[in-house]
PDB file of C-alpha atoms in Angstrom:
ATOM      1  CA  MET A  28      23.726 -29.142  51.505  1.00  0.00           C
ATOM      2  CA  ALA A  29      21.475 -26.533  49.901  1.00  0.00           C
ATOM      3  CA  ALA A  30      22.805 -27.493  46.495  1.00  0.00           C
ATOM      4  CA  ASP A  31      22.087 -31.139  47.177  1.00  0.00           C
ATOM      5  CA  VAL A  32      18.477 -30.370  48.166  1.00  0.00           C
ATOM      6  CA  THR A  33      17.768 -28.317  45.071  1.00  0.00           C
ATOM      7  CA  VAL A  34      19.119 -31.077  42.854  1.00  0.00           C
ATOM      8  CA  SER A  35      17.161 -33.925  44.509  1.00  0.00           C
ATOM      9  CA  GLU A  36      13.716 -32.216  44.356  1.00  0.00           C
ATOM     10  CA  PRO A  37      13.355 -32.347  40.537  1.00  0.00           C
ATOM     11  CA  ALA A  38      14.499 -35.967  40.622  1.00  0.00           C
ATOM     12  CA  ALA A  39      11.730 -36.815  43.086  1.00  0.00           C
ATOM     13  CA  VAL A  40       9.174 -34.999  40.949  1.00  0.00           C
ATOM     14  CA  ASP A  41      10.412 -36.801  37.852  1.00  0.00           C
ATOM     15  CA  GLU A  42      10.120 -40.183  39.572  1.00  0.00           C
ATOM     16  CA  GLY A  43       6.561 -39.433  40.673  1.00  0.00           C
ATOM     17  CA  GLY A  44       5.594 -38.317  37.188  1.00  0.00           C
ATOM     18  CA  ALA A  45       7.166 -41.421  35.685  1.00  0.00           C
ATOM     19  CA  GLU A  46       5.125 -43.625  38.014  1.00  0.00           C
ATOM     20  CA  VAL A  47       1.920 -41.869  36.971  1.00  0.00           C
ATOM     21  CA  LEU A  48       2.786 -42.155  33.288  1.00  0.00           C
ATOM     22  CA  ALA A  49       3.736 -45.810  33.708  1.00  0.00           C
ATOM     23  CA  GLN A  50       0.276 -46.745  35.001  1.00  0.00           C
ATOM     24  CA  PRO A  51      -1.793 -48.537  32.323  1.00  0.00           C
ATOM     25  CA  SER A  52      -4.944 -46.951  30.976  1.00  0.00           C
ATOM     26  CA  PRO A  53      -8.295 -48.379  32.186  1.00  0.00           C
ATOM     27  CA  LEU A  54      -8.813 -50.038  28.790  1.00  0.00           C
ATOM     28  CA  SER A  55      -5.352 -51.641  28.893  1.00  0.00           C
ATOM     29  CA  ALA A  56      -5.914 -52.843  32.443  1.00  0.00           C
ATOM     30  CA  PHE A  57      -9.288 -54.294  31.459  1.00  0.00           C
ATOM     31  CA  TRP A  58      -7.840 -56.143  28.463  1.00  0.00           C
ATOM     32  CA  ALA A  59      -4.945 -57.479  30.531  1.00  0.00           C
ATOM     33  CA  ALA A  60      -7.432 -58.896  33.044  1.00  0.00           C
ATOM     34  CA  PHE A  61      -9.778 -60.161  30.332  1.00  0.00           C
ATOM     35  CA  ARG A  62      -7.148 -62.061  28.359  1.00  0.00           C
ATOM     36  CA  GLU A  63      -6.113 -64.027  31.444  1.00  0.00           C
ATOM     37  CA  ASN A  64      -9.218 -66.109  30.765  1.00  0.00           C
ATOM     38  CA  LYS A  65      -8.300 -68.048  27.619  1.00  0.00           C
ATOM     39  CA  GLY A  66     -11.833 -69.344  27.229  1.00  0.00           C
ATOM     40  CA  ALA A  67     -13.149 -65.780  27.206  1.00  0.00           C
ATOM     41  CA  VAL A  68     -10.682 -64.762  24.497  1.00  0.00           C
ATOM     42  CA  PHE A  69     -11.740 -67.748  22.416  1.00  0.00           C
ATOM     43  CA  GLY A  70     -15.394 -66.922  23.025  1.00  0.00           C
ATOM     44  CA  ILE A  71     -15.049 -63.279  21.997  1.00  0.00           C
ATOM     45  CA  ALA A  72     -13.154 -64.365  18.864  1.00  0.00           C
ATOM     46  CA  VAL A  73     -15.885 -66.829  17.856  1.00  0.00           C
ATOM     47  CA  PHE A  74     -18.585 -64.290  18.628  1.00  0.00           C
ATOM     48  CA  GLY A  75     -16.709 -61.724  16.545  1.00  0.00           C
ATOM     49  CA  VAL A  76     -16.770 -64.099  13.582  1.00  0.00           C
ATOM     50  CA  VAL A  77     -20.526 -64.696  13.996  1.00  0.00           C
ATOM     51  CA  LEU A  78     -21.140 -60.959  14.288  1.00  0.00           C
ATOM     52  CA  LEU A  79     -19.039 -60.281  11.199  1.00  0.00           C
ATOM     53  CA  LEU A  80     -21.001 -62.884   9.234  1.00  0.00           C
ATOM     54  CA  ALA A  81     -24.265 -61.282  10.348  1.00  0.00           C
ATOM     55  CA  LEU A  82     -23.150 -57.771   9.386  1.00  0.00           C
ATOM     56  CA  THR A  83     -21.810 -58.807   5.979  1.00  0.00           C
ATOM     57  CA  ALA A  84     -24.553 -61.301   5.087  1.00  0.00           C
ATOM     58  CA  ASN A  85     -25.521 -59.349   1.968  1.00  0.00           C
ATOM     59  CA  LEU A  86     -21.942 -59.564   0.689  1.00  0.00           C
ATOM     60  CA  ILE A  87     -20.833 -63.093   1.560  1.00  0.00           C
ATOM     61  CA  ALA A  88     -24.033 -65.140   1.350  1.00  0.00           C
ATOM     62  CA  PRO A  89     -23.979 -67.124  -1.922  1.00  0.00           C
ATOM     63  CA  HIS A  90     -27.741 -66.908  -2.531  1.00  0.00           C
ATOM     64  CA  SER A  91     -30.870 -65.126  -1.386  1.00  0.00           C
ATOM     65  CA  PRO A  92     -32.267 -66.516   1.897  1.00  0.00           C
ATOM     66  CA  ILE A  93     -35.761 -66.861   0.400  1.00  0.00           C
ATOM     67  CA  GLU A  94     -34.708 -68.245  -2.992  1.00  0.00           C
ATOM     68  CA  GLN A  95     -35.901 -71.801  -3.605  1.00  0.00           C
ATOM     69  CA  PHE A  96     -34.035 -74.247  -5.842  1.00  0.00           C
ATOM     70  CA  ARG A  97     -36.645 -76.755  -6.938  1.00  0.00           C
ATOM     71  CA  ASP A  98     -34.005 -78.798  -8.732  1.00  0.00           C
ATOM     72  CA  ALA A  99     -32.003 -79.297  -5.542  1.00  0.00           C
ATOM     73  CA  VAL A 100     -34.461 -79.950  -2.724  1.00  0.00           C
ATOM     74  CA  ARG A 101     -32.715 -81.573   0.269  1.00  0.00           C
ATOM     75  CA  ALA A 102     -29.411 -81.593  -1.590  1.00  0.00           C
ATOM     76  CA  PRO A 103     -26.640 -83.093   0.593  1.00  0.00           C
ATOM     77  CA  PRO A 104     -23.707 -80.985   1.831  1.00  0.00           C
ATOM     78  CA  VAL A 105     -20.402 -81.055   0.002  1.00  0.00           C
ATOM     79  CA  TRP A 106     -18.864 -83.760   2.254  1.00  0.00           C
ATOM     80  CA  GLU A 107     -21.742 -86.186   1.639  1.00  0.00           C
ATOM     81  CA  GLN A 108     -22.094 -88.381  -1.413  1.00  0.00           C
ATOM     82  CA  GLY A 109     -23.854 -86.425  -4.126  1.00  0.00           C
ATOM     83  CA  GLY A 110     -22.962 -83.065  -2.610  1.00  0.00           C
ATOM     84  CA  SER A 111     -21.576 -80.179  -4.647  1.00  0.00           C
ATOM     85  CA  TRP A 112     -19.855 -76.856  -4.056  1.00  0.00           C
ATOM     86  CA  ARG A 113     -22.954 -75.088  -5.384  1.00  0.00           C
ATOM     87  CA  PHE A 114     -24.560 -75.735  -1.990  1.00  0.00           C
ATOM     88  CA  VAL A 115     -21.726 -76.172   0.488  1.00  0.00           C
ATOM     89  CA  LEU A 116     -24.008 -77.082   3.409  1.00  0.00           C
ATOM     90  CA  GLY A 117     -26.796 -78.522   1.281  1.00  0.00           C
ATOM     91  CA  THR A 118     -30.397 -77.352   1.041  1.00  0.00           C
ATOM     92  CA  ASP A 119     -33.468 -77.770   3.230  1.00  0.00           C
ATOM     93  CA  GLY A 120     -36.825 -79.342   2.516  1.00  0.00           C
ATOM     94  CA  ASP A 121     -37.981 -76.288   0.545  1.00  0.00           C
ATOM     95  CA  GLY A 122     -34.824 -75.972  -1.535  1.00  0.00           C
ATOM     96  CA  HIS A 123     -33.302 -73.049   0.392  1.00  0.00           C
ATOM     97  CA  ASP A 124     -29.510 -72.891   0.594  1.00  0.00           C
ATOM     98  CA  MET A 125     -28.588 -73.837   4.174  1.00  0.00           C
ATOM     99  CA  LEU A 126     -25.395 -71.776   4.315  1.00  0.00           C
ATOM    100  CA  THR A 127     -27.236 -68.642   3.221  1.00  0.00           C
ATOM    101  CA  ARG A 128     -30.049 -69.105   5.715  1.00  0.00           C
ATOM    102  CA  LEU A 129     -27.624 -69.803   8.551  1.00  0.00           C
ATOM    103  CA  ILE A 130     -25.742 -66.581   7.807  1.00  0.00           C
ATOM    104  CA  TYR A 131     -28.926 -64.532   7.611  1.00  0.00           C
ATOM    105  CA  GLY A 132     -30.240 -66.378  10.641  1.00  0.00           C
ATOM    106  CA  ALA A 133     -27.263 -65.060  12.598  1.00  0.00           C
ATOM    107  CA  ARG A 134     -28.385 -61.540  11.707  1.00  0.00           C
ATOM    108  CA  VAL A 135     -31.953 -62.199  12.930  1.00  0.00           C
ATOM    109  CA  SER A 136     -30.907 -63.974  16.133  1.00  0.00           C
ATOM    110  CA  LEU A 137     -28.295 -61.369  17.077  1.00  0.00           C
ATOM    111  CA  PHE A 138     -30.760 -58.589  16.294  1.00  0.00           C
ATOM    112  CA  ILE A 139     -33.227 -60.170  18.709  1.00  0.00           C
ATOM    113  CA  GLY A 140     -30.525 -60.654  21.359  1.00  0.00           C
ATOM    114  CA  PHE A 141     -29.172 -57.099  21.191  1.00  0.00           C
ATOM    115  CA  SER A 142     -32.647 -55.562  20.952  1.00  0.00           C
ATOM    116  CA  VAL A 143     -33.856 -57.394  24.044  1.00  0.00           C
ATOM    117  CA  MET A 144     -30.665 -56.539  25.911  1.00  0.00           C
ATOM    118  CA  SER A 145     -30.803 -52.830  24.989  1.00  0.00           C
ATOM    119  CA  VAL A 146     -34.466 -52.328  25.879  1.00  0.00           C
ATOM    120  CA  SER A 147     -34.170 -54.359  29.081  1.00  0.00           C
ATOM    121  CA  PHE A 148     -31.012 -52.458  30.037  1.00  0.00           C
ATOM    122  CA  VAL A 149     -32.633 -49.028  29.702  1.00  0.00           C
ATOM    123  CA  ILE A 150     -36.031 -49.858  31.198  1.00  0.00           C
ATOM    124  CA  GLY A 151     -34.498 -52.037  33.905  1.00  0.00           C
ATOM    125  CA  ALA A 152     -32.070 -49.303  34.938  1.00  0.00           C
ATOM    126  CA  ALA A 153     -34.885 -46.743  35.074  1.00  0.00           C
ATOM    127  CA  LEU A 154     -37.222 -48.933  37.133  1.00  0.00           C
ATOM    128  CA  GLY A 155     -34.416 -50.132  39.407  1.00  0.00           C
ATOM    129  CA  LEU A 156     -33.309 -46.589  40.197  1.00  0.00           C
ATOM    130  CA  LEU A 157     -36.922 -45.531  40.661  1.00  0.00           C
ATOM    131  CA  ALA A 158     -37.510 -48.331  43.161  1.00  0.00           C
ATOM    132  CA  ALA A 159     -34.304 -47.630  45.070  1.00  0.00           C
ATOM    133  CA  MET A 160     -34.485 -43.829  45.255  1.00  0.00           C
ATOM    134  CA  THR A 161     -38.182 -43.120  45.818  1.00  0.00           C
ATOM    135  CA  GLY A 162     -40.534 -43.917  48.649  1.00  0.00           C
ATOM    136  CA  PRO A 163     -41.459 -47.376  49.924  1.00  0.00           C
ATOM    137  CA  VAL A 164     -44.773 -47.364  48.041  1.00  0.00           C
ATOM    138  CA  VAL A 165     -43.097 -47.194  44.633  1.00  0.00           C
ATOM    139  CA  ASP A 166     -40.380 -49.605  45.750  1.00  0.00           C
ATOM    140  CA  VAL A 167     -42.915 -52.214  46.874  1.00  0.00           C
ATOM    141  CA  ALA A 168     -45.023 -51.760  43.720  1.00  0.00           C
ATOM    142  CA  VAL A 169     -42.069 -52.214  41.352  1.00  0.00           C
ATOM    143  CA  THR A 170     -40.592 -55.090  43.349  1.00  0.00           C
ATOM    144  CA  ARG A 171     -43.866 -57.005  43.556  1.00  0.00           C
ATOM    145  CA  LEU A 172     -44.507 -56.527  39.839  1.00  0.00           C
ATOM    146  CA  MET A 173     -41.094 -57.987  39.053  1.00  0.00           C
ATOM    147  CA  ASP A 174     -41.746 -60.862  41.476  1.00  0.00           C
ATOM    148  CA  LEU A 175     -45.022 -61.553  39.697  1.00  0.00           C
ATOM    149  CA  ILE A 176     -43.271 -61.752  36.327  1.00  0.00           C
ATOM    150  CA  MET A 177     -40.570 -64.023  37.713  1.00  0.00           C
ATOM    151  CA  ALA A 178     -43.161 -66.321  39.291  1.00  0.00           C
ATOM    152  CA  VAL A 179     -44.236 -67.506  35.828  1.00  0.00           C
ATOM    153  CA  PRO A 180     -41.786 -69.780  33.945  1.00  0.00           C
ATOM    154  CA  SER A 181     -40.007 -67.751  31.302  1.00  0.00           C
ATOM    155  CA  LEU A 182     -41.034 -69.771  28.256  1.00  0.00           C
ATOM    156  CA  VAL A 183     -44.652 -70.005  29.429  1.00  0.00           C
ATOM    157  CA  LEU A 184     -44.795 -66.239  29.933  1.00  0.00           C
ATOM    158  CA  ALA A 185     -43.227 -65.602  26.536  1.00  0.00           C
ATOM    159  CA  ILE A 186     -45.738 -67.924  24.875  1.00  0.00           C
ATOM    160  CA  LEU A 187     -48.570 -66.126  26.665  1.00  0.00           C
ATOM    161  CA  VAL A 188     -47.390 -62.691  25.521  1.00  0.00           C
ATOM    162  CA  VAL A 189     -46.922 -63.827  21.921  1.00  0.00           C
ATOM    163  CA  ALA A 190     -50.314 -65.552  21.969  1.00  0.00           C
ATOM    164  CA  VAL A 191     -51.921 -62.264  22.991  1.00  0.00           C
ATOM    165  CA  LEU A 192     -49.938 -60.015  20.614  1.00  0.00           C
ATOM    166  CA  GLY A 193     -49.604 -62.458  17.710  1.00  0.00           C
ATOM    167  CA  PRO A 194     -46.521 -64.252  16.348  1.00  0.00           C
ATOM    168  CA  SER A 195     -43.995 -61.946  14.684  1.00  0.00           C
ATOM    169  CA  LEU A 196     -40.389 -60.850  15.049  1.00  0.00           C
ATOM    170  CA  THR A 197     -41.353 -57.622  16.832  1.00  0.00           C
ATOM    171  CA  ASN A 198     -43.659 -59.373  19.274  1.00  0.00           C
ATOM    172  CA  THR A 199     -40.944 -61.938  19.968  1.00  0.00           C
ATOM    173  CA  ILE A 200     -38.659 -59.111  21.062  1.00  0.00           C
ATOM    174  CA  VAL A 201     -41.431 -57.653  23.254  1.00  0.00           C
ATOM    175  CA  ALA A 202     -42.173 -61.018  24.856  1.00  0.00           C
ATOM    176  CA  VAL A 203     -38.543 -61.875  25.606  1.00  0.00           C
ATOM    177  CA  THR A 204     -37.933 -58.351  26.939  1.00  0.00           C
ATOM    178  CA  ILE A 205     -40.799 -58.742  29.420  1.00  0.00           C
ATOM    179  CA  VAL A 206     -39.436 -62.133  30.491  1.00  0.00           C
ATOM    180  CA  TYR A 207     -35.906 -60.892  31.230  1.00  0.00           C
ATOM    181  CA  LEU A 208     -36.702 -57.392  32.480  1.00  0.00           C
ATOM    182  CA  PRO A 209     -36.947 -58.348  36.203  1.00  0.00           C
ATOM    183  CA  ARG A 210     -33.328 -59.481  36.426  1.00  0.00           C
ATOM    184  CA  TYR A 211     -32.128 -56.015  35.343  1.00  0.00           C
ATOM    185  CA  VAL A 212     -34.534 -54.199  37.669  1.00  0.00           C
ATOM    186  CA  ARG A 213     -33.571 -56.271  40.696  1.00  0.00           C
ATOM    187  CA  LEU A 214     -29.849 -55.957  39.980  1.00  0.00           C
ATOM    188  CA  VAL A 215     -29.944 -52.167  39.570  1.00  0.00           C
ATOM    189  CA  ARG A 216     -32.150 -51.764  42.630  1.00  0.00           C
ATOM    190  CA  ALA A 217     -29.838 -53.842  44.821  1.00  0.00           C
ATOM    191  CA  SER A 218     -26.712 -52.074  43.528  1.00  0.00           C
ATOM    192  CA  ALA A 219     -28.266 -48.621  43.949  1.00  0.00           C
ATOM    193  CA  LEU A 220     -29.377 -49.369  47.516  1.00  0.00           C
ATOM    194  CA  GLY A 221     -25.790 -50.312  48.304  1.00  0.00           C
ATOM    195  CA  GLU A 222     -24.498 -47.049  46.854  1.00  0.00           C
ATOM    196  CA  LEU A 223     -26.980 -44.650  48.458  1.00  0.00           C
ATOM    197  CA  ASN A 224     -25.365 -44.816  51.905  1.00  0.00           C
ATOM    198  CA  LYS A 225     -21.880 -44.010  50.650  1.00  0.00           C
ATOM    199  CA  GLU A 226     -20.189 -40.682  51.267  1.00  0.00           C
ATOM    200  CA  TYR A 227     -20.021 -39.495  47.661  1.00  0.00           C
ATOM    201  CA  VAL A 228     -23.825 -39.712  47.394  1.00  0.00           C
ATOM    202  CA  THR A 229     -24.229 -37.763  50.630  1.00  0.00           C
ATOM    203  CA  ALA A 230     -21.787 -35.152  49.362  1.00  0.00           C
ATOM    204  CA  ALA A 231     -23.709 -34.837  46.091  1.00  0.00           C
ATOM    205  CA  ARG A 232     -26.965 -34.326  47.970  1.00  0.00           C
ATOM    206  CA  VAL A 233     -25.382 -31.684  50.213  1.00  0.00           C
ATOM    207  CA  ALA A 234     -24.075 -29.935  47.096  1.00  0.00           C
ATOM    208  CA  GLY A 235     -27.647 -29.622  45.847  1.00  0.00           C
ATOM    209  CA  VAL A 236     -27.637 -32.237  43.086  1.00  0.00           C
ATOM    210  CA  GLY A 237     -31.193 -32.937  41.929  1.00  0.00           C
ATOM    211  CA  PRO A 238     -32.716 -36.429  42.212  1.00  0.00           C
ATOM    212  CA  PHE A 239     -32.674 -37.129  38.459  1.00  0.00           C
ATOM    213  CA  ARG A 240     -29.033 -36.128  38.050  1.00  0.00           C
ATOM    214  CA  LEU A 241     -28.139 -37.936  41.272  1.00  0.00           C
ATOM    215  CA  ALA A 242     -29.663 -41.147  39.961  1.00  0.00           C
ATOM    216  CA  TRP A 243     -28.301 -41.140  36.400  1.00  0.00           C
ATOM    217  CA  SER A 244     -24.991 -39.288  36.776  1.00  0.00           C
ATOM    218  CA  THR A 245     -23.879 -40.246  40.283  1.00  0.00           C
ATOM    219  CA  VAL A 246     -25.405 -43.578  41.331  1.00  0.00           C
ATOM    220  CA  LEU A 247     -25.915 -45.444  38.038  1.00  0.00           C
ATOM    221  CA  PRO A 248     -22.275 -45.226  36.790  1.00  0.00           C
ATOM    222  CA  ASN A 249     -21.181 -47.040  39.944  1.00  0.00           C
ATOM    223  CA  CYS A 250     -23.713 -49.834  39.286  1.00  0.00           C
ATOM    224  CA  LEU A 251     -22.618 -50.477  35.705  1.00  0.00           C
ATOM    225  CA  ALA A 252     -20.043 -53.242  36.241  1.00  0.00           C
ATOM    226  CA  PRO A 253     -22.505 -56.012  37.247  1.00  0.00           C
ATOM    227  CA  LEU A 254     -25.102 -54.588  34.860  1.00  0.00           C
ATOM    228  CA  ILE A 255     -22.732 -54.880  31.897  1.00  0.00           C
ATOM    229  CA  VAL A 256     -22.001 -58.505  32.738  1.00  0.00           C
ATOM    230  CA  MET A 257     -25.725 -59.191  33.064  1.00  0.00           C
ATOM    231  CA  ALA A 258     -26.343 -57.552  29.691  1.00  0.00           C
ATOM    232  CA  ALA A 259     -23.648 -59.618  27.977  1.00  0.00           C
ATOM    233  CA  LEU A 260     -25.032 -62.888  29.314  1.00  0.00           C
ATOM    234  CA  GLY A 261     -28.563 -61.686  28.603  1.00  0.00           C
ATOM    235  CA  VAL A 262     -27.863 -61.665  24.856  1.00  0.00           C
ATOM    236  CA  SER A 263     -27.352 -65.432  24.817  1.00  0.00           C
ATOM    237  CA  ASP A 264     -30.435 -65.996  26.990  1.00  0.00           C
ATOM    238  CA  ALA A 265     -32.537 -63.891  24.627  1.00  0.00           C
ATOM    239  CA  ILE A 266     -31.253 -65.850  21.615  1.00  0.00           C
ATOM    240  CA  LEU A 267     -32.197 -69.135  23.284  1.00  0.00           C
ATOM    241  CA  GLU A 268     -35.632 -67.862  24.293  1.00  0.00           C
ATOM    242  CA  ALA A 269     -36.316 -66.533  20.785  1.00  0.00           C
ATOM    243  CA  ALA A 270     -35.151 -69.838  19.289  1.00  0.00           C
ATOM    244  CA  GLY A 271     -37.583 -71.660  21.575  1.00  0.00           C
ATOM    245  CA  LEU A 272     -40.454 -69.460  20.429  1.00  0.00           C
ATOM    246  CA  GLY A 273     -39.380 -69.927  16.814  1.00  0.00           C
ATOM    247  CA  PHE A 274     -39.308 -73.691  17.267  1.00  0.00           C
ATOM    248  CA  LEU A 275     -42.896 -73.544  18.514  1.00  0.00           C
ATOM    249  CA  GLY A 276     -43.929 -71.440  15.532  1.00  0.00           C
ATOM    250  CA  LEU A 277     -44.485 -68.313  17.644  1.00  0.00           C
ATOM    251  CA  GLY A 278     -41.372 -66.399  16.670  1.00  0.00           C
ATOM    252  CA  ALA A 279     -40.260 -64.935  13.363  1.00  0.00           C
ATOM    253  CA  GLN A 280     -42.547 -66.183  10.640  1.00  0.00           C
ATOM    254  CA  PRO A 281     -41.524 -67.756   7.290  1.00  0.00           C
ATOM    255  CA  PRO A 282     -39.760 -66.974   5.090  1.00  0.00           C
ATOM    256  CA  THR A 283     -37.619 -65.091   7.654  1.00  0.00           C
ATOM    257  CA  PRO A 284     -34.484 -67.195   8.297  1.00  0.00           C
ATOM    258  CA  GLU A 285     -34.403 -67.677  12.072  1.00  0.00           C
ATOM    259  CA  TRP A 286     -32.508 -70.534  13.684  1.00  0.00           C
ATOM    260  CA  GLY A 287     -35.369 -71.714  15.899  1.00  0.00           C
ATOM    261  CA  SER A 288     -37.883 -71.823  13.067  1.00  0.00           C
ATOM    262  CA  MET A 289     -35.290 -73.579  10.887  1.00  0.00           C
ATOM    263  CA  LEU A 290     -35.075 -76.297  13.531  1.00  0.00           C
ATOM    264  CA  ALA A 291     -38.843 -76.652  13.603  1.00  0.00           C
ATOM    265  CA  ASP A 292     -39.118 -76.866   9.810  1.00  0.00           C
ATOM    266  CA  SER A 293     -36.437 -79.548   9.566  1.00  0.00           C
ATOM    267  CA  ARG A 294     -37.327 -81.855  12.460  1.00  0.00           C
ATOM    268  CA  GLU A 295     -39.137 -84.273  10.133  1.00  0.00           C
ATOM    269  CA  PHE A 296     -35.828 -84.913   8.336  1.00  0.00           C
ATOM    270  CA  ILE A 297     -33.851 -85.812  11.453  1.00  0.00           C
ATOM    271  CA  ARG A 298     -33.448 -89.432  10.298  1.00  0.00           C
ATOM    272  CA  SER A 299     -33.312 -89.098   6.527  1.00  0.00           C
ATOM    273  CA  ASP A 300     -31.279 -85.850   6.195  1.00  0.00           C
ATOM    274  CA  PRO A 301     -29.818 -85.107   9.635  1.00  0.00           C
ATOM    275  CA  TRP A 302     -27.652 -82.176   8.491  1.00  0.00           C
ATOM    276  CA  ILE A 303     -30.781 -80.061   7.905  1.00  0.00           C
ATOM    277  CA  VAL A 304     -31.668 -80.136  11.607  1.00  0.00           C
ATOM    278  CA  THR A 305     -28.113 -80.375  12.961  1.00  0.00           C
ATOM    279  CA  LEU A 306     -26.700 -77.219  11.390  1.00  0.00           C
ATOM    280  CA  PRO A 307     -29.149 -74.693  12.931  1.00  0.00           C
ATOM    281  CA  GLY A 308     -28.734 -76.408  16.297  1.00  0.00           C
ATOM    282  CA  LEU A 309     -24.964 -76.125  16.036  1.00  0.00           C
ATOM    283  CA  ALA A 310     -25.286 -72.450  15.105  1.00  0.00           C
ATOM    284  CA  ILE A 311     -27.323 -71.783  18.258  1.00  0.00           C
ATOM    285  CA  LEU A 312     -24.949 -73.859  20.408  1.00  0.00           C
ATOM    286  CA  ILE A 313     -21.756 -72.207  19.137  1.00  0.00           C
ATOM    287  CA  THR A 314     -23.128 -68.672  19.425  1.00  0.00           C
ATOM    288  CA  VAL A 315     -24.569 -69.123  22.919  1.00  0.00           C
ATOM    289  CA  VAL A 316     -21.446 -70.843  24.274  1.00  0.00           C
ATOM    290  CA  ALA A 317     -19.205 -68.149  22.770  1.00  0.00           C
ATOM    291  CA  ILE A 318     -21.246 -65.360  24.372  1.00  0.00           C
ATOM    292  CA  ASN A 319     -21.289 -67.135  27.742  1.00  0.00           C
ATOM    293  CA  LEU A 320     -17.518 -67.636  27.654  1.00  0.00           C
ATOM    294  CA  ALA A 321     -17.009 -63.972  26.822  1.00  0.00           C
ATOM    295  CA  GLY A 322     -19.431 -63.006  29.592  1.00  0.00           C
ATOM    296  CA  ASP A 323     -17.467 -65.030  32.135  1.00  0.00           C
ATOM    297  CA  GLY A 324     -14.288 -63.243  31.120  1.00  0.00           C
ATOM    298  CA  LEU A 325     -16.056 -59.901  31.329  1.00  0.00           C
ATOM    299  CA  ARG A 326     -17.203 -60.711  34.854  1.00  0.00           C
ATOM    300  CA  ASP A 327     -13.677 -61.693  35.892  1.00  0.00           C
ATOM    301  CA  ALA A 328     -12.186 -58.520  34.400  1.00  0.00           C
ATOM    302  CA  LEU A 329     -14.719 -56.126  35.950  1.00  0.00           C
ATOM    303  CA  ASP A 330     -14.772 -57.734  39.397  1.00  0.00           C
ATOM    304  CA  PRO A 331     -11.340 -57.568  41.119  1.00  0.00           C
ATOM    305  CA  LYS A 332     -12.385 -60.351  43.529  1.00  0.00           C
ATOM    306  CA  MET A 333     -12.796 -62.739  40.582  1.00  0.00           C
ATOM    307  CA  ARG A 334      -9.365 -62.096  39.092  1.00  0.00           C
ATOM    308  CA  ARG A 335      -6.862 -64.858  39.249  1.00  0.00           C
ATOM    309  CA  GLY A 336      -3.813 -64.447  41.394  1.00  0.00           C
TER     310      GLY A 336
END
């Protein structure tokens, strides 16, 4: 009997260790949940292509985005009669190569989207934690300020900010950041309020953790899942908002290749040369849909309640 016991104990330990080793890593578990959504996988693949084009624009673009070809103004794309492989997607009303400007436009639009998301993420997290973890006076002040911003329609507020600061790429980022900041603040505040009553926060306070460390190292990491999803979807919203400002002439100024301003410059050719106005619109549509699909998959993967059975 004693011999049997001494032999079975290592076997039990080995089985327990094998179970621990067999568990997938958090990254593997996330990818397994993410790839269940086929639309999300397709979206992240399309977005990866757009991002790659934006990062390698200097290498793959056939021409300069500001170079004008006076001998080929409004040249048709290669599939139209009279088109040539010199300008695969044709040229616009000023003689710019459409393919080149679309590629560089991806760089500008994604830069705006990621800039707005990053600044809103950091400032929104700071204000949300401040509202949740300080006294009611600060909470009410921050909350009412965010309510005031949200009371104004987003495009109207963005136009107002740009009208005050002046139209430029930098001011577009500032305006769109102000427009979308409240959603991050409200989300972090609500998530933090839900975490503050949990036992691990009480234990950290009893252990003497300071308020700053408690907020950023203890509470915030447990609020990141919905915040990450919000940030991913916020990139597409920022691209759309910036394109709207560009269409109105309040965004990036010529000769900067930005999809919204390209739409505005080509609207007069919608009947005679429809590809000039269609291509930037398709670029916005494909990019925004791809990001939204990827964001849906990210939400499903990070929220166990959304996973498919």
